Amino acid sequence: MDSFISFPALGWKFAIDDTLFSFSLFGNEFTVKWYGVLIALGFLLAVTYGLKRAKSFDIDSDRMIDVVLVCTVVGFVGARLYYVLFSEDRAAYFADPITILYIWEGGIGIYGGIIGAFLSGVLMCKLRKVPLAPMMDLAALGFLIGQGIGRWGNFFNQEAFGGNTTLPWGMSGNLIQSGANTNASIENFDPSLPVHPTFLYESLWCLLGFVLLHFLSKKAYKFKGQIFSLYLVWYGIGRFFIELTRTDSLMMGKMKVSCFVAVLTVLLGLMLYVVFQNKSRRLPRTLTPAVETITLQEDEAAVIENEEIDVSAEDMAELAALDGAEEEDVYNGEDS
């Protein structure tokens, strides 16, 4: 058993491989990694959900796809650049820039992806005439799906784990025990002991956030931008505390970059919540009275029409006789 994952307290141990399968094509060997497959699956589920909910957010699904495709590419680039900029090996990356493209060797930062997707989303929404705030709300729900599924790629790579723990779900593995994917600056860490499965914590946090915000968007969607703002607050809070336990964090001096960005994310979310809420209060009220007046007039016309239809045959005969008499009087008057 070369590569394995174990949960010592539970007595579980099983073989694991970061590669789903390999194949040869035109003499070249290709491998399909679990990490890439799970990210693709998360993306697919997020887009499927977005297409299903687009109408409820007053978004044209065809235009939404245009925005999503561009944001995905820019977000992926942003995630990679974020990692490169804050990595301990950034000098090596810039010394040999082509290695920045070696994404299969690992290394992306979700915050860079969010920033890249957000900035490109603002531009694309303007170009494709897609309402920005509702699109951000829908995208936030998609982010939570993608992050919740994609984090399981870290499980197969034995990365994004935390410090030592005695909790029943503490995990271990051959890469964990070797000290791989761990910052050398981490103190009081024993790789031979079980660690926090922080990838699992973040996955569950994102999926729980999706469930809560999904129902909020259906039952208590009060203003445009509400879901996106709460997403930033929800994810930022969870990521801050999860990041505190991680042993592979990107560092800026002695400070964990993700903890700092998480605080900024929460503050930004709270600020946007207030801004979007105040903006919704300043919007002009809908012309409900006018609609009610039109409806009332239509109802009155219907009543009159019904009354005319309900006139009895005797009344119709009497009216006809009166009309005939009036016509005869007019005729006689003209003769004289």
Coordinates of C-alpha atoms in Angstrom, one line a residue:
M1 CA 0.0 0.0 0.0
D2 CA 2.1 2.9 -1.3
S3 CA -0.3 5.7 -0.9
F4 CA -2.9 5.6 1.8
I5 CA -5.3 7.6 4.0
S6 CA -6.1 6.5 7.5
F7 CA -8.3 7.5 10.4
P8 CA -6.5 5.8 13.4
A9 CA -9.2 6.5 16.0
L10 CA -11.8 4.9 13.8
G11 CA -9.6 2.0 12.7
W12 CA -9.9 2.9 9.0
K13 CA -7.1 2.6 6.5
F14 CA -7.4 2.4 2.7
A15 CA -5.4 2.8 -0.4
I16 CA -5.8 6.1 -2.3
D17 CA -4.4 7.6 -5.4
D18 CA -4.5 11.2 -6.7
T19 CA -4.8 9.9 -10.3
L20 CA -8.2 8.7 -11.5
F21 CA -6.9 7.0 -14.6
S22 CA -4.2 7.3 -17.3
F23 CA -4.2 6.8 -21.0
S24 CA -2.0 7.0 -24.0
L25 CA -2.7 9.1 -27.1
F26 CA -0.4 9.5 -30.1
G27 CA 2.5 8.1 -28.1
N28 CA 2.0 10.5 -25.2
E29 CA 0.9 9.6 -21.7
F30 CA -1.9 11.5 -20.1
T31 CA -3.2 11.4 -16.6
V32 CA -6.6 12.5 -15.2
K33 CA -6.3 13.7 -11.6
W34 CA -9.1 13.4 -9.0
Y35 CA -8.5 17.1 -8.2
G36 CA -9.3 18.3 -11.7
V37 CA -12.3 16.0 -12.1
L38 CA -13.8 17.2 -8.8
I39 CA -13.3 20.8 -9.7
A40 CA -14.9 20.2 -13.1
L41 CA -17.8 18.4 -11.4
G42 CA -18.3 21.2 -8.9
F43 CA -18.3 23.7 -11.8
L44 CA -20.8 21.6 -13.8
L45 CA -23.2 21.4 -10.9
A46 CA -22.9 25.1 -10.2
V47 CA -23.7 26.0 -13.8
T48 CA -26.6 23.6 -13.9
Y49 CA -28.0 25.1 -10.7
G50 CA -27.5 28.6 -12.2
L51 CA -29.3 27.8 -15.4
K52 CA -32.2 26.3 -13.4
R53 CA -32.5 29.4 -11.1
A54 CA -31.6 32.1 -13.7
K55 CA -35.3 33.0 -14.4
S56 CA -36.1 33.5 -10.7
F57 CA -33.3 36.1 -10.6
D58 CA -34.5 37.8 -13.8
I59 CA -31.4 36.7 -15.7
D60 CA -31.3 35.6 -19.3
S61 CA -29.7 32.1 -19.3
D62 CA -27.9 32.6 -22.6
R63 CA -26.3 35.8 -21.5
M64 CA -25.5 34.2 -18.1
I65 CA -23.5 31.5 -19.9
D66 CA -21.4 34.2 -21.7
V67 CA -20.6 35.8 -18.3
V68 CA -19.8 32.5 -16.7
L69 CA -17.4 31.3 -19.4
V70 CA -15.3 34.5 -19.2
C71 CA -15.4 34.6 -15.4
T72 CA -14.3 31.0 -15.2
V73 CA -11.2 31.6 -17.3
V74 CA -10.2 34.8 -15.5
G75 CA -11.0 33.3 -12.1
F76 CA -8.8 30.4 -12.8
V77 CA -5.9 32.7 -13.8
G78 CA -6.6 34.8 -10.7
A79 CA -6.5 31.8 -8.4
R80 CA -3.1 30.7 -9.9
L81 CA -1.6 34.2 -9.7
Y82 CA -2.7 34.6 -6.1
Y83 CA -0.9 31.5 -5.2
V84 CA 2.2 32.4 -7.1
L85 CA 2.4 35.9 -5.6
F86 CA 2.1 34.7 -2.0
S87 CA 4.0 31.4 -2.3
E88 CA 7.3 30.9 -0.6
D89 CA 8.6 29.9 -4.1
R90 CA 7.5 33.0 -5.8
A91 CA 11.1 34.0 -6.6
A92 CA 11.6 30.7 -8.4
Y93 CA 8.3 31.2 -10.3
F94 CA 9.4 34.6 -11.6
A95 CA 12.9 33.4 -12.3
D96 CA 11.4 30.8 -14.7
P97 CA 7.9 32.3 -15.6
I98 CA 6.9 29.3 -17.7
T99 CA 6.5 27.3 -14.5
I100 CA 3.6 29.6 -13.5
L101 CA 1.6 27.7 -16.2
Y102 CA 2.4 24.3 -14.6
I103 CA -0.9 24.2 -12.8
W104 CA -0.9 20.4 -12.7
E105 CA 1.9 20.6 -10.2
G106 CA -0.6 22.2 -7.8
G107 CA -1.1 25.6 -6.3
I108 CA -4.2 27.8 -6.6
G109 CA -5.7 30.3 -4.1
I110 CA -9.5 30.5 -3.9
Y111 CA -9.5 34.1 -3.0
G112 CA -7.6 35.0 -6.2
G113 CA -10.3 33.1 -8.1
I114 CA -13.1 35.0 -6.4
I115 CA -11.4 38.3 -7.0
G116 CA -10.7 37.5 -10.7
A117 CA -14.2 36.2 -11.3
F118 CA -15.8 39.2 -9.6
L119 CA -13.8 41.8 -11.6
S120 CA -14.4 40.1 -14.9
G121 CA -18.0 39.6 -13.9
V122 CA -18.6 43.3 -13.5
L123 CA -17.2 44.0 -16.9
M124 CA -19.1 41.1 -18.6
C125 CA -22.4 42.0 -17.0
K126 CA -22.0 45.5 -18.4
L127 CA -21.1 44.3 -21.9
R128 CA -23.8 41.6 -22.0
K129 CA -26.4 43.8 -20.3
V130 CA -26.9 41.4 -17.4
P131 CA -28.2 42.8 -14.1
L132 CA -25.0 42.8 -11.9
A133 CA -26.4 42.4 -8.4
P134 CA -28.7 39.4 -9.2
M135 CA -25.9 37.8 -11.2
M136 CA -23.6 38.2 -8.2
D137 CA -26.3 36.6 -6.0
L138 CA -26.6 33.6 -8.3
A139 CA -22.8 33.3 -8.7
A140 CA -22.4 33.2 -4.9
L141 CA -24.6 30.2 -4.7
G142 CA -22.6 28.6 -7.5
F143 CA -19.4 29.3 -5.7
L144 CA -20.6 27.5 -2.7
I145 CA -21.4 24.4 -4.7
G146 CA -18.1 24.4 -6.5
Q147 CA -16.1 25.0 -3.4
G148 CA -18.0 22.3 -1.5
I149 CA -17.3 19.7 -4.1
G150 CA -13.9 20.8 -5.3
R151 CA -12.4 20.7 -1.8
W152 CA -12.5 16.9 -1.9
G153 CA -9.6 17.1 -4.4
N154 CA -7.5 18.1 -1.4
F155 CA -8.4 14.8 0.2
F156 CA -6.9 12.8 -2.7
N157 CA -3.8 15.0 -2.8
Q158 CA -3.4 14.8 1.0
E159 CA -3.2 18.6 1.3
A160 CA -5.0 21.4 3.0
F161 CA -5.0 19.6 6.3
G162 CA -4.6 21.1 9.8
G163 CA -2.5 20.7 12.9
N164 CA -2.5 17.7 15.2
T165 CA -5.8 16.6 16.8
T166 CA -7.1 13.8 19.1
L167 CA -10.6 14.1 17.7
P168 CA -12.1 10.8 16.4
W169 CA -12.0 12.0 12.8
G170 CA -8.3 12.9 12.9
M171 CA -6.7 11.6 9.7
S172 CA -3.3 10.6 8.5
G173 CA -1.6 9.4 5.3
N174 CA 1.7 8.6 3.8
L175 CA 2.2 12.2 2.4
I176 CA 1.1 13.7 5.7
Q177 CA 3.6 11.5 7.7
S178 CA 6.4 12.5 5.3
G179 CA 5.9 16.1 6.1
A180 CA 4.8 17.0 2.5
N181 CA 2.4 19.9 1.9
T182 CA 3.5 21.4 5.3
N183 CA 5.2 24.7 5.8
A184 CA 8.6 24.3 7.4
S185 CA 7.9 27.3 9.6
I186 CA 5.0 25.5 11.4
E187 CA 5.9 24.9 15.0
N188 CA 4.8 22.1 17.4
F189 CA 3.5 19.9 14.6
D190 CA 4.1 16.2 14.6
P191 CA 3.4 14.7 11.1
S192 CA 3.3 11.2 12.6
L193 CA 0.2 12.1 14.6
P194 CA -3.4 12.5 13.2
V195 CA -4.3 15.9 11.8
H196 CA -7.4 18.0 11.3
P197 CA -9.1 17.3 7.9
T198 CA -9.6 21.0 7.3
F199 CA -10.6 20.3 3.6
L200 CA -13.6 18.5 5.1
Y201 CA -14.4 21.4 7.4
E202 CA -14.4 23.8 4.5
S203 CA -16.4 21.5 2.3
L204 CA -19.2 21.1 4.9
W205 CA -19.1 24.8 5.7
C206 CA -19.7 25.7 2.0
L207 CA -22.4 23.1 1.5
L208 CA -24.2 24.2 4.6
G209 CA -23.9 27.8 3.5
F210 CA -25.4 26.8 0.1
V211 CA -28.4 25.2 1.7
L212 CA -29.1 28.2 4.0
L213 CA -28.6 30.8 1.2
H214 CA -30.6 28.7 -1.3
F215 CA -33.7 28.7 1.0
L216 CA -33.1 32.4 1.8
S217 CA -33.2 33.2 -1.9
K218 CA -36.5 31.5 -2.2
K219 CA -38.2 32.5 1.0
A220 CA -36.7 35.8 2.2
Y221 CA -35.0 37.4 -0.8
K222 CA -35.5 41.1 0.2
F223 CA -33.1 43.0 -2.1
K224 CA -30.6 42.4 -5.0
G225 CA -27.1 41.8 -3.7
Q226 CA -28.3 40.2 -0.4
I227 CA -27.1 36.7 -1.2
F228 CA -23.7 37.8 -2.5
S229 CA -23.1 39.9 0.6
L230 CA -24.0 37.2 3.0
Y231 CA -21.9 34.7 1.0
L232 CA -18.8 36.9 1.6
V233 CA -19.6 37.1 5.3
W234 CA -20.4 33.4 5.7
Y235 CA -17.3 32.2 3.7
G236 CA -15.0 34.7 5.3
I237 CA -15.9 33.7 8.9
G238 CA -15.6 30.0 8.2
R239 CA -12.3 30.4 6.3
F240 CA -10.7 32.5 9.0
F241 CA -11.2 29.9 11.8
I242 CA -10.4 26.9 9.5
E243 CA -7.2 28.6 8.3
L244 CA -6.0 29.0 11.9
T245 CA -5.5 25.3 12.1
R246 CA -3.9 24.7 8.7
T247 CA -0.3 23.8 8.3
D248 CA 0.2 24.7 4.6
S249 CA -1.0 28.3 4.6
L250 CA 0.5 31.0 2.4
M251 CA 2.4 33.3 4.7
M252 CA 3.2 37.0 4.6
G253 CA 5.9 37.3 7.2
K254 CA 4.4 35.6 10.3
M255 CA 0.8 36.3 9.2
K256 CA -1.4 33.9 7.3
V257 CA -2.5 35.6 4.1
S258 CA -5.9 33.9 4.1
C259 CA -6.7 34.9 7.6
F260 CA -6.1 38.6 6.7
V261 CA -8.1 38.3 3.5
A262 CA -10.9 36.5 5.3
V263 CA -11.3 39.5 7.7
L264 CA -11.4 41.9 4.8
T265 CA -13.9 39.6 3.1
V266 CA -16.2 39.7 6.1
L267 CA -15.9 43.5 6.3
L268 CA -16.6 43.9 2.6
G269 CA -19.6 41.6 2.8
L270 CA -21.1 43.7 5.7
M271 CA -20.5 46.9 3.9
L272 CA -22.1 45.6 0.6
Y273 CA -25.1 44.4 2.6
V274 CA -25.8 47.9 3.9
V275 CA -25.1 49.5 0.5
F276 CA -27.4 47.1 -1.4
Q277 CA -30.1 47.4 1.3
N278 CA -30.1 51.2 1.3
K279 CA -30.1 51.2 -2.5
S280 CA -33.2 49.0 -2.6
R281 CA -35.0 51.4 -0.2
R282 CA -34.3 54.4 -2.5
L283 CA -35.8 52.7 -5.5
P284 CA -39.2 54.2 -6.6
R285 CA -42.3 52.2 -5.6
T286 CA -44.0 50.2 -8.2
L287 CA -47.2 51.6 -9.7
T288 CA -49.5 49.3 -7.8
P289 CA -52.4 51.9 -7.5
A290 CA -52.5 52.4 -11.2
V291 CA -52.6 48.6 -11.8
E292 CA -55.4 48.3 -9.2
T293 CA -57.3 51.1 -11.0
I294 CA -57.0 49.4 -14.3
T295 CA -58.1 46.2 -12.8
L296 CA -61.0 47.9 -11.2
Q297 CA -62.1 49.5 -14.4
E298 CA -61.9 46.2 -16.2
D299 CA -64.0 44.6 -13.5
E300 CA -66.6 47.3 -13.8
A301 CA -66.7 46.8 -17.5
A302 CA -67.2 43.1 -17.0
V303 CA -70.1 43.8 -14.6
I304 CA -71.7 46.1 -17.1
E305 CA -71.3 43.5 -19.8
N306 CA -72.8 40.8 -17.6
E307 CA -75.7 43.1 -16.8
E308 CA -76.4 43.6 -20.5
I309 CA -76.2 39.9 -21.1
D310 CA -78.6 39.3 -18.2
V311 CA -81.4 41.5 -19.7
S312 CA -84.6 39.5 -20.1
A313 CA -86.4 38.8 -23.4
E314 CA -89.4 40.8 -22.2
D315 CA -87.2 43.9 -21.4
M316 CA -85.7 43.6 -24.9
A317 CA -89.1 43.5 -26.5
E318 CA -90.2 46.6 -24.5
L319 CA -87.1 48.5 -25.6
A320 CA -87.7 47.5 -29.2
A321 CA -91.3 48.8 -29.0
L322 CA -90.1 52.1 -27.5
D323 CA -87.5 52.5 -30.2
G324 CA -90.1 51.9 -32.9
A325 CA -92.4 54.5 -31.4
E326 CA -89.7 57.1 -31.3
E327 CA -88.8 56.4 -34.9
E328 CA -92.4 56.8 -36.0
D329 CA -92.7 60.1 -34.2
V330 CA -89.6 61.4 -35.9
Y331 CA -91.0 60.3 -39.3
N332 CA -94.3 62.0 -38.7
G333 CA -92.7 65.2 -37.6
E334 CA -90.6 65.4 -40.7
D335 CA -93.7 64.8 -43.0
S336 CA -95.6 67.8 -41.5

